[in-house]
Coordinates of C-alpha atoms in Angstrom, one line a residue:
X1 CA -36.5 13.2 -7.9
X2 CA -38.1 12.4 -4.7
X3 CA -39.5 14.6 -2.3
X4 CA -41.2 14.4 1.2
X5 CA -39.7 13.4 4.6
X6 CA -37.3 10.4 4.4
X7 CA -35.8 10.6 7.8
X8 CA -38.3 8.7 9.6
X9 CA -37.5 5.4 10.9
X10 CA -40.6 3.4 9.6
X11 CA -40.3 2.4 5.9
X12 CA -42.7 4.1 3.6
X13 CA -44.6 2.3 0.8
X14 CA -42.9 4.5 -2.0
X15 CA -39.4 3.9 -0.8
X16 CA -39.5 0.2 -1.7
X17 CA -40.6 0.9 -5.1
X18 CA -37.1 2.1 -6.2
X19 CA -35.3 -0.4 -4.3
X20 CA -33.3 -3.2 -6.2
X21 CA -33.0 -6.7 -4.9
X22 CA -30.1 -7.7 -2.8
X23 CA -26.8 -8.1 -4.7
X24 CA -23.7 -10.2 -4.3
X25 CA -20.5 -9.2 -6.2
X26 CA -17.9 -11.9 -6.7
X27 CA -14.7 -10.7 -7.8
X28 CA -12.7 -13.7 -9.4
X29 CA -8.9 -12.9 -9.0
X30 CA -6.9 -14.9 -11.5
X31 CA -3.7 -14.2 -13.8
X32 CA -2.7 -12.9 -16.0
X33 CA -4.7 -9.5 -15.7
X34 CA -5.3 -9.0 -12.0
X35 CA -2.6 -6.5 -11.7
X36 CA -4.1 -4.4 -14.6
X37 CA -7.6 -4.8 -13.5
X38 CA -7.3 -4.2 -9.7
X39 CA -6.8 -0.4 -9.8
X40 CA -9.4 0.4 -12.2
X41 CA -11.9 -1.9 -10.5
X42 CA -11.3 -0.6 -6.8
X43 CA -11.4 3.1 -8.2
X44 CA -14.7 2.4 -10.2
X45 CA -16.3 0.7 -6.9
X46 CA -15.2 3.6 -4.8
X47 CA -16.7 6.2 -7.2
X48 CA -19.8 4.2 -7.5
X49 CA -20.5 3.8 -3.7
X50 CA -19.4 7.3 -2.8
X51 CA -22.5 8.2 -5.3
X52 CA -24.9 5.4 -4.1
X53 CA -24.3 6.2 -0.3
X54 CA -24.8 10.1 -0.9
X55 CA -28.1 9.9 -2.7
X56 CA -31.0 11.6 -0.8
X57 CA -34.5 10.1 -0.8
X58 CA -35.3 6.5 -0.7
X59 CA -32.6 4.2 -1.0
X60 CA -32.0 2.7 -4.4
X61 CA -29.8 -0.2 -3.4
X62 CA -30.9 -2.6 -0.6
X63 CA -28.4 -5.2 0.6
X64 CA -24.9 -5.8 -0.5
X65 CA -22.4 -8.4 -0.2
X66 CA -18.8 -8.8 -1.5
X67 CA -16.8 -12.0 -2.2
X68 CA -13.3 -12.6 -3.6
X69 CA -12.3 -15.8 -5.1
X70 CA -8.6 -16.3 -5.1
X71 CA -7.3 -19.8 -4.2
X72 CA -10.5 -20.1 -2.3
X73 CA -13.8 -18.2 -2.0
X74 CA -13.8 -15.7 0.9
X75 CA -16.5 -13.2 1.9
X76 CA -14.9 -9.9 2.9
X77 CA -18.3 -8.3 3.4
X78 CA -21.4 -9.9 4.6
X79 CA -24.8 -8.3 3.7
X80 CA -25.1 -4.7 4.8
X81 CA -27.4 -1.9 3.7
X82 CA -25.6 0.4 1.3
X83 CA -27.0 3.6 2.6
X84 CA -25.2 4.7 5.7
X85 CA -22.3 2.2 5.2
X86 CA -19.7 3.9 3.2
X87 CA -17.1 3.3 5.7
X88 CA -17.5 -0.4 5.5
X89 CA -17.6 -0.4 1.8
X90 CA -14.5 1.6 1.6
X91 CA -12.7 -0.7 4.0
X92 CA -13.4 -3.5 1.7
X93 CA -12.3 -1.8 -1.3
X94 CA -9.2 -1.1 0.4
X95 CA -8.6 -4.6 1.1
X96 CA -9.1 -5.5 -2.5
X97 CA -6.4 -3.0 -3.3
X98 CA -3.9 -4.6 -0.9
X99 CA -4.2 -8.2 -2.2
X100 CA -1.2 -9.7 -3.9
X101 CA -0.8 -8.4 -7.4
X102 CA 0.1 -11.9 -8.8
X103 CA -3.2 -13.4 -8.3
X104 CA -3.3 -17.1 -8.2
X105 CA -1.6 -19.5 -10.6
X106 CA -4.1 -22.3 -10.2
X107 CA -7.4 -21.3 -8.8
X108 CA -9.4 -24.2 -7.5
X109 CA -12.2 -25.1 -10.2
X110 CA -14.9 -25.1 -7.4
X111 CA -14.1 -21.8 -5.9
X112 CA -16.6 -19.9 -7.9
X113 CA -19.2 -22.4 -7.5
X114 CA -18.8 -22.3 -3.8
X115 CA -18.9 -18.6 -3.5
X116 CA -22.2 -18.8 -5.2
X117 CA -23.5 -21.4 -2.9
X118 CA -22.1 -19.6 0.0
X119 CA -23.7 -16.2 -1.0
X120 CA -27.1 -17.9 -1.5
X121 CA -26.9 -19.6 1.9
X122 CA -25.9 -16.2 3.5
X123 CA -29.0 -14.6 1.9
X124 CA -31.3 -17.4 3.2
X125 CA -30.0 -17.1 6.8
X126 CA -30.2 -13.3 6.6
X127 CA -33.6 -13.5 5.4
X128 CA -34.6 -15.8 8.2
X129 CA -32.9 -13.8 11.1
X130 CA -33.2 -10.2 10.0
X131 CA -36.0 -9.8 7.6
X132 CA -38.8 -11.8 9.4
X133 CA -40.7 -9.5 11.7
X134 CA -39.8 -6.4 9.6
X135 CA -41.6 -4.5 6.8
X136 CA -38.6 -5.7 4.4
X137 CA -39.4 -8.5 2.0
X138 CA -36.6 -9.6 -0.1
X139 CA -37.4 -12.8 -1.8
X140 CA -34.7 -13.1 -4.5
X141 CA -31.1 -11.8 -5.0
X142 CA -29.0 -11.1 -7.9
X143 CA -25.4 -12.4 -8.1
X144 CA -22.7 -10.8 -10.5
X145 CA -19.3 -12.5 -11.1
X146 CA -16.4 -10.1 -12.4
X147 CA -13.8 -12.2 -14.0
X148 CA -10.7 -11.7 -16.6
X149 CA -11.0 -15.2 -17.6
X150 CA -12.9 -16.1 -20.8
X151 CA -16.5 -15.7 -19.9
X152 CA -17.7 -18.8 -21.9
X153 CA -15.5 -21.1 -19.8
X154 CA -16.7 -19.5 -16.5
X155 CA -20.2 -19.9 -17.6
X156 CA -19.8 -23.6 -18.5
X157 CA -17.8 -24.1 -15.1
X158 CA -20.8 -22.7 -13.3
X159 CA -23.5 -24.6 -15.2
X160 CA -21.6 -27.9 -14.2
X161 CA -21.0 -26.9 -10.6
X162 CA -24.5 -25.6 -9.9
X163 CA -26.7 -28.1 -11.8
X164 CA -27.6 -29.8 -8.3
X165 CA -28.1 -26.3 -6.5
X166 CA -31.5 -24.9 -5.8
X167 CA -31.3 -21.5 -7.6
X168 CA -34.9 -20.6 -7.2
X169 CA -34.0 -17.6 -4.8
X170 CA -31.6 -16.2 -7.5
X171 CA -33.3 -13.7 -9.6
X172 CA -30.4 -13.2 -11.8
X173 CA -26.8 -14.7 -12.2
X174 CA -24.5 -12.8 -14.2
X175 CA -20.9 -13.3 -15.3
X176 CA -19.2 -10.3 -16.5
X177 CA -15.7 -10.7 -18.4
X178 CA -13.4 -7.7 -18.1
X179 CA -11.6 -7.4 -21.5
X180 CA -8.7 -5.5 -22.7
X181 CA -10.3 -4.7 -26.1
X182 CA -12.8 -1.8 -26.8
X183 CA -16.5 -2.6 -26.8
X184 CA -19.1 -0.4 -28.0
X185 CA -21.7 -1.9 -25.7
X186 CA -22.3 -4.7 -23.2
X187 CA -24.0 -7.5 -25.2
X188 CA -25.4 -10.8 -23.8
X189 CA -24.3 -14.1 -25.1
X190 CA -25.9 -15.0 -28.3
X191 CA -28.2 -17.9 -28.4
X192 CA -25.4 -20.2 -29.8
X193 CA -23.2 -19.3 -26.8
X194 CA -25.8 -19.9 -24.1
X195 CA -26.2 -23.2 -22.4
X196 CA -28.4 -25.8 -24.1
X197 CA -32.1 -26.0 -23.2
X198 CA -31.5 -29.0 -21.3
X199 CA -28.7 -27.4 -19.0
X200 CA -30.9 -24.3 -18.6
X201 CA -33.7 -26.6 -17.5
X202 CA -31.6 -28.3 -15.0
X203 CA -30.2 -25.0 -13.5
X204 CA -33.7 -23.4 -13.6
X205 CA -31.9 -20.1 -14.3
X206 CA -30.0 -18.6 -17.4
X207 CA -26.5 -17.2 -16.8
X208 CA -26.1 -13.9 -18.4
X209 CA -22.8 -13.2 -20.1
X210 CA -21.5 -9.7 -20.7
X211 CA -18.4 -8.2 -21.4
X212 CA -16.9 -4.6 -20.3
X213 CA -13.7 -2.9 -21.1
X214 CA -10.9 -2.7 -18.5
X215 CA -11.4 1.2 -17.8
X216 CA -12.9 3.0 -14.9
X217 CA -15.7 4.6 -16.9
X218 CA -16.8 1.4 -18.3
X219 CA -16.9 -0.1 -14.9
X220 CA -18.6 2.8 -13.3
X221 CA -21.4 2.8 -16.0
X222 CA -21.8 -1.0 -15.2
X223 CA -22.3 -0.5 -11.5
X224 CA -24.5 2.6 -12.1
X225 CA -27.1 0.4 -13.9
X226 CA -27.7 -0.8 -10.4
X227 CA -29.3 2.5 -9.5
X228 CA -32.1 2.0 -12.3
X229 CA -35.5 1.2 -11.3
X230 CA -35.5 -2.0 -13.4
X231 CA -38.4 -3.7 -11.9
X232 CA -40.7 -5.4 -14.5
X233 CA -43.8 -6.3 -12.2
X234 CA -45.7 -3.5 -13.9
X235 CA -45.5 -0.9 -16.7
X236 CA -44.9 2.7 -15.6
X237 CA -46.8 5.0 -18.2
X238 CA -49.8 4.7 -20.6
X239 CA -49.2 6.8 -23.5
X240 CA -52.5 7.6 -25.1
X241 CA -52.9 8.6 -28.7
X242 CA -56.0 9.5 -30.6
X243 CA -57.1 6.3 -32.4
X244 CA -58.3 8.2 -35.6
X245 CA -56.4 11.3 -36.2
X246 CA -54.7 14.1 -34.5
X247 CA -57.3 16.5 -35.8
X248 CA -60.1 14.5 -34.3
X249 CA -59.6 14.9 -30.7
X250 CA -63.1 14.2 -29.4
X251 CA -63.6 10.9 -31.3
X252 CA -59.9 9.6 -30.5
X253 CA -60.5 10.4 -26.7
X254 CA -63.3 7.8 -26.6
X255 CA -61.2 5.0 -27.8
X256 CA -57.6 5.9 -27.7
X257 CA -54.5 3.8 -28.7
X258 CA -52.6 3.0 -25.7
X259 CA -48.7 2.3 -25.8
X260 CA -47.5 0.8 -22.5
X261 CA -44.3 2.3 -21.6
X262 CA -41.4 2.1 -18.9
X263 CA -39.8 5.3 -17.5
X264 CA -36.1 5.5 -17.2
X265 CA -33.9 8.3 -15.8
X266 CA -31.4 9.9 -17.9
X267 CA -29.3 11.2 -15.2
X268 CA -29.3 11.7 -11.5
X269 CA -30.6 14.9 -10.2
X270 CA -27.8 17.1 -8.9
X271 CA -30.2 18.2 -6.0
X272 CA -30.1 14.7 -4.5
X273 CA -26.3 15.0 -3.9
X274 CA -24.8 17.1 -1.2
X275 CA -22.7 20.2 -2.5
X276 CA -23.4 19.9 -6.1
X277 CA -25.4 23.1 -6.5
X278 CA -23.7 26.6 -6.9
X279 CA -24.8 28.2 -3.5
X280 CA -28.5 27.9 -3.0
X281 CA -29.3 27.9 -6.5
X282 CA -30.9 24.7 -7.7
X283 CA -32.3 24.7 -11.0
X284 CA -33.7 21.1 -10.9
X285 CA -35.0 20.9 -7.5
X286 CA -36.7 17.5 -6.8
X287 CA -40.0 19.1 -6.1
X288 CA -40.3 20.0 -9.7
X289 CA -43.3 18.8 -11.6
X290 CA -41.5 16.3 -13.7
X291 CA -39.9 14.6 -11.0
X292 CA -43.5 14.3 -9.5
X293 CA -44.4 12.5 -12.8
X294 CA -41.7 10.0 -12.2
X295 CA -42.7 9.4 -8.6
X296 CA -46.4 9.1 -9.4
X297 CA -45.7 6.7 -12.4
X298 CA -43.8 4.4 -9.9
X299 CA -46.4 4.7 -7.1
X300 CA -49.5 4.0 -9.2
X301 CA -49.9 0.4 -8.3
X302 CA -53.5 0.0 -9.2
X303 CA -54.1 2.5 -11.9
X304 CA -51.1 3.4 -14.4
X305 CA -50.1 7.1 -14.9
X306 CA -51.3 8.3 -18.2
X307 CA -49.9 10.8 -20.8
X308 CA -52.7 11.8 -23.1
X309 CA -51.3 13.3 -26.5
X310 CA -53.3 16.2 -27.5
X311 CA -51.6 17.6 -30.5
X312 CA -48.4 17.3 -32.8
X313 CA -45.8 20.1 -33.0
X314 CA -43.0 20.7 -35.5
X315 CA -39.7 19.9 -34.1
X316 CA -38.4 23.3 -35.1
X317 CA -41.2 24.9 -33.4
X318 CA -40.3 24.3 -29.8
X319 CA -37.9 26.5 -27.9
X320 CA -35.6 25.0 -25.4
X321 CA -36.1 27.9 -23.0
X322 CA -39.8 26.7 -22.4
X323 CA -38.8 23.1 -21.2
X324 CA -37.8 22.6 -17.7
X325 CA -36.7 19.8 -15.2
X326 CA -34.9 16.6 -15.8
X327 CA -35.4 14.6 -19.0
X328 CA -36.6 11.0 -18.9
X329 CA -36.6 8.2 -21.3
X330 CA -39.6 6.2 -22.5
X331 CA -39.3 2.7 -23.6
X332 CA -41.8 0.0 -24.6
X333 CA -42.5 -1.8 -21.4
X334 CA -41.0 -5.3 -20.5
X335 CA -43.7 -5.9 -17.8
X336 CA -43.6 -9.8 -17.4
X337 CA -47.3 -9.8 -16.6
X338 CA -48.3 -9.0 -20.1
X339 CA -48.5 -12.0 -22.6
X340 CA -45.9 -12.2 -25.4
X341 CA -48.3 -11.3 -28.2
X342 CA -49.2 -8.1 -26.3
X343 CA -45.7 -7.3 -25.7
X344 CA -44.6 -7.7 -29.1
X345 CA -47.6 -5.8 -30.6
X346 CA -46.8 -3.0 -28.1
X347 CA -43.2 -2.9 -29.1
X348 CA -43.9 -2.7 -32.7
X349 CA -46.4 0.1 -32.3
X350 CA -44.0 2.0 -30.1
X351 CA -41.1 1.6 -32.7
X352 CA -43.5 2.6 -35.6
X353 CA -44.5 5.8 -33.4
X354 CA -40.7 6.6 -33.3
X355 CA -40.0 6.2 -37.0
X356 CA -43.2 8.3 -38.1
X357 CA -42.3 11.1 -35.9
X358 CA -38.7 11.2 -37.1
X359 CA -40.0 11.0 -40.6
X360 CA -42.6 13.9 -40.2
X361 CA -40.1 15.9 -37.9
X362 CA -42.6 16.1 -35.2
X363 CA -42.8 16.2 -31.6
X364 CA -45.9 15.5 -29.5
X365 CA -47.5 17.6 -26.8
X366 CA -49.1 15.4 -24.0
X367 CA -51.0 16.2 -20.9
X368 CA -50.5 14.3 -17.8
X369 CA -53.7 12.9 -16.2
X370 CA -53.4 13.0 -12.3
X371 CA -54.3 9.8 -10.6
X372 CA -57.8 9.7 -9.2
X373 CA -57.5 10.8 -5.6
X374 CA -61.3 10.4 -4.7
X375 CA -64.1 13.1 -5.2
X376 CA -62.7 16.6 -4.9
X377 CA -64.4 19.8 -6.0
X378 CA -61.0 21.3 -6.9
X379 CA -59.4 20.3 -10.2
X380 CA -55.7 19.7 -9.8
X381 CA -53.4 21.5 -12.2
X382 CA -52.2 19.7 -15.1
X383 CA -48.6 19.2 -16.4
X384 CA -47.7 19.1 -20.0
X385 CA -44.9 17.5 -21.7
X386 CA -43.2 17.4 -25.1
X387 CA -42.1 13.8 -26.3
X388 CA -39.1 13.9 -28.7
X389 CA -38.1 11.0 -31.0
X390 CA -34.7 9.9 -31.6
X391 CA -32.8 7.5 -33.9
X392 CA -32.9 4.9 -31.1
X393 CA -36.1 3.2 -30.1
X394 CA -36.9 5.5 -27.3
X395 CA -38.7 8.7 -26.7
X396 CA -37.4 11.7 -24.7
X397 CA -39.9 13.2 -22.3
X398 CA -39.4 16.9 -21.0
X399 CA -41.8 19.0 -19.0
X400 CA -42.8 22.0 -20.9
X401 CA -44.0 25.5 -19.4
X402 CA -47.7 26.7 -19.6
X403 CA -49.2 30.2 -19.5
X404 CA -49.2 30.5 -15.7
X405 CA -45.4 29.7 -15.5
X406 CA -44.2 32.2 -18.2
X407 CA -42.6 35.5 -17.5
X408 CA -42.5 38.3 -19.9
X409 CA -39.5 38.4 -22.0
X410 CA -38.4 40.4 -25.1
X411 CA -36.4 38.9 -27.8
X412 CA -35.8 41.2 -30.6
X413 CA -34.2 40.0 -33.8
X414 CA -30.4 40.0 -34.0
X415 CA -29.1 43.1 -36.1
X416 CA -27.5 42.2 -39.2
X417 CA -25.1 45.1 -39.5
X418 CA -22.5 44.6 -37.0
X419 CA -19.2 46.6 -36.8
X420 CA -16.4 44.7 -38.8
X421 CA -13.9 45.3 -36.0
X422 CA -16.1 43.4 -33.3
X423 CA -16.8 40.5 -35.8
X424 CA -13.1 40.2 -36.5
X425 CA -12.2 40.2 -32.6
X426 CA -15.0 37.6 -32.0
X427 CA -14.2 35.3 -35.0
X428 CA -10.5 35.2 -33.8
X429 CA -11.3 34.2 -30.3
X430 CA -13.7 31.5 -31.7
X431 CA -11.3 30.2 -34.0
X432 CA -8.8 29.5 -31.0
X433 CA -11.3 27.1 -29.4
X434 CA -11.2 23.4 -29.9
X435 CA -14.2 22.2 -31.8
X436 CA -16.0 18.9 -30.8
X437 CA -18.5 17.2 -33.2
X438 CA -20.7 16.1 -30.1
X439 CA -20.7 16.5 -26.3
X440 CA -19.7 13.4 -24.5
X441 CA -20.4 13.8 -20.7
X442 CA -18.1 10.8 -19.8
X443 CA -15.1 12.9 -20.8
X444 CA -16.0 15.8 -18.3
X445 CA -15.0 15.4 -14.8
X446 CA -16.4 17.6 -12.1
X447 CA -14.5 16.0 -9.1
X448 CA -17.7 15.1 -7.5
X449 CA -16.7 11.5 -6.6
X450 CA -13.7 13.0 -4.4
X451 CA -15.9 15.6 -3.0
X452 CA -18.7 13.0 -1.8
X453 CA -16.0 10.6 -0.5
X454 CA -14.6 13.5 1.5
X455 CA -18.1 14.3 3.2
X456 CA -17.9 10.8 4.8
X457 CA -14.5 11.3 6.4
X458 CA -14.6 12.2 10.0
X459 CA -11.8 14.0 12.2
X460 CA -9.7 11.6 13.9
X461 CA -10.9 12.9 17.2
X462 CA -14.6 12.2 16.4
X463 CA -13.9 8.5 15.4
X464 CA -15.5 5.8 17.6
X465 CA -13.1 3.6 19.4
X466 CA -12.2 0.5 17.2
X467 CA -14.2 -2.7 17.6
X468 CA -10.8 -4.3 18.8
X469 CA -10.1 -1.9 21.5
X470 CA -13.7 -2.2 22.8
X471 CA -13.9 -6.0 22.7
X472 CA -10.4 -6.1 24.5
X473 CA -11.5 -3.9 27.3
X474 CA -14.5 -6.2 27.9
X475 CA -12.7 -9.5 27.2
X476 CA -9.1 -9.2 27.7
X477 CA -8.4 -13.0 27.0
X478 CA -9.6 -12.4 23.2
X479 CA -6.5 -10.5 22.2
X480 CA -5.0 -13.5 20.5
X481 CA -8.1 -14.3 18.9
X482 CA -8.7 -10.8 17.5
X483 CA -5.1 -10.4 16.3
X484 CA -5.6 -13.8 14.3
X485 CA -8.9 -12.9 12.7
X486 CA -9.3 -9.2 13.1
X487 CA -11.6 -9.1 10.0
X488 CA -12.4 -12.4 9.1
X489 CA -14.1 -13.3 12.2
X490 CA -17.2 -11.4 11.3
X491 CA -17.5 -12.8 7.8
X492 CA -16.9 -16.6 8.4
X493 CA -19.0 -18.9 6.1
X494 CA -22.4 -19.2 7.5
X495 CA -23.7 -22.7 8.6
X496 CA -25.3 -24.6 5.9
X497 CA -29.0 -25.4 6.6
X498 CA -30.1 -28.8 5.7
X499 CA -33.5 -30.5 5.0
X500 CA -35.2 -32.1 7.8
X501 CA -34.0 -35.5 8.5
X502 CA -30.5 -35.0 7.2
X503 CA -27.3 -34.6 9.5
X504 CA -25.2 -31.5 8.3
X505 CA -21.6 -32.3 7.7
X506 CA -19.4 -29.5 9.0
X507 CA -15.8 -29.5 9.7
X508 CA -14.9 -28.9 13.3
X509 CA -12.9 -25.9 12.2
X510 CA -15.7 -24.4 10.2
X511 CA -18.1 -24.9 13.1
X512 CA -15.8 -23.2 15.5
X513 CA -15.3 -20.4 13.2
X514 CA -19.1 -19.8 12.5
X515 CA -19.6 -20.0 16.4
X516 CA -17.0 -17.3 16.9
X517 CA -18.5 -15.1 14.1
X518 CA -21.8 -15.1 15.6
X519 CA -20.6 -14.6 19.2
X520 CA -18.5 -11.7 17.9
X521 CA -21.6 -10.1 16.3
X522 CA -23.6 -10.5 19.5
X523 CA -20.7 -8.6 21.2
X524 CA -20.7 -5.9 18.6
X525 CA -24.2 -5.5 19.1
X526 CA -23.7 -4.9 22.9
X527 CA -20.9 -2.5 22.2
X528 CA -23.0 -0.4 19.8
X529 CA -25.1 0.4 22.7
X530 CA -22.1 1.8 24.4
X531 CA -21.0 3.6 21.3
X532 CA -24.0 4.6 19.3
X533 CA -23.3 5.6 15.6
X534 CA -23.8 9.1 14.4
X535 CA -26.8 9.9 12.3

């Protein structure tokens, strides 16, 4: 998918295109179902982060923080960069596993609200102390609350508790209810279930309500959505169709019909993950032309990448052997910079195109128009694509071979007269196979997650000395303090920042805890110089 060097320390411009905003995950632990949810949730998180931390190329996730809400809220992982921090993430997941399975009988009603407030304050403070002076610019974050409680009740609780809180830095606030039933999809709350317009105006943000099943696959799929390039600042692709007819290409080229689309990945490229190819054979190397299309579409900040339709094809007339690379999905754009009328018209035309192609049993052949790279005497080679309709309001895009790429192959017709003995033997073998009507990849496991997790494990002899042992060598008097707050010292609540002219009210215990946290963080930085982390 992504090519080029990514090992440099300085950030490159295209890297930030794929990054999602910082995320806070708040796990709401309550009876009666925490015992049922805990194992599935921890397994899904472990699998997801083994994948997210292993992906080569630009980072798809930026900052991540984890809270749990039991009798009170608690930050068990302050903001960290996801890439390169699998060990920290795994340690926090292990801590979730070790929580008491009975949950809490009577959680405080304000715990979720306080977790959201603390997470927002942590983000503001991180932005102030870490991001300033760097090339990073995170202006908003997304907060997700996982709960087994009725989602509508949690939403109402948050609406009431957060109505006086400034949420302008929150890009999205989401409540995800984990249910025992089987759901076909994750649906947002209907308009009748959402807060009233007055409540939404007070909050300044709508709270999304979704539901997912209490199983590992459903939770994995939910977390994997974080890997999508879901930015809506611009459309990705302009699909140009001749305005008059497919037969009059010259006239249609002057004034083409333009459909503005977003490009979405269907699957992750195996070549971006270590150890997923058989030997050195990589059928879908990230240097492939189709991956270049996705990269160029995301990088074209000024002019949009264009796919110009040049002719129609019968669906039965395209051989699968001449397509290559990873498939991608085209959707009508959701770019917020377009006005509502244009968005609606664009979507209607896109849906009409899908319907008409299905009705005619057609595909489209399109030519990728390279972005203008200045004046050059050399004409860059073109890449061609087939655009395939489906019964959903989406189009499938696949790169198709051209004359220069084709190798000679002979495909004689299959003989009709075959020996009866051979037919009977093969038919008998086929009859013994289990027949599935459709292929469901979610039912096929390749043990990739366990392989990726194992790549992060280090032999015991190579592990760096623990933070406690290093701190004790430098500060022997802190043994008791470290014993009491071995993990919590680094994740104490951040001190609240108040407006000018107001005096912050902080309990003495909280103030001391916060000071200890920052002091310990400073010591950790000094220790990192003595024990630099590996690459």
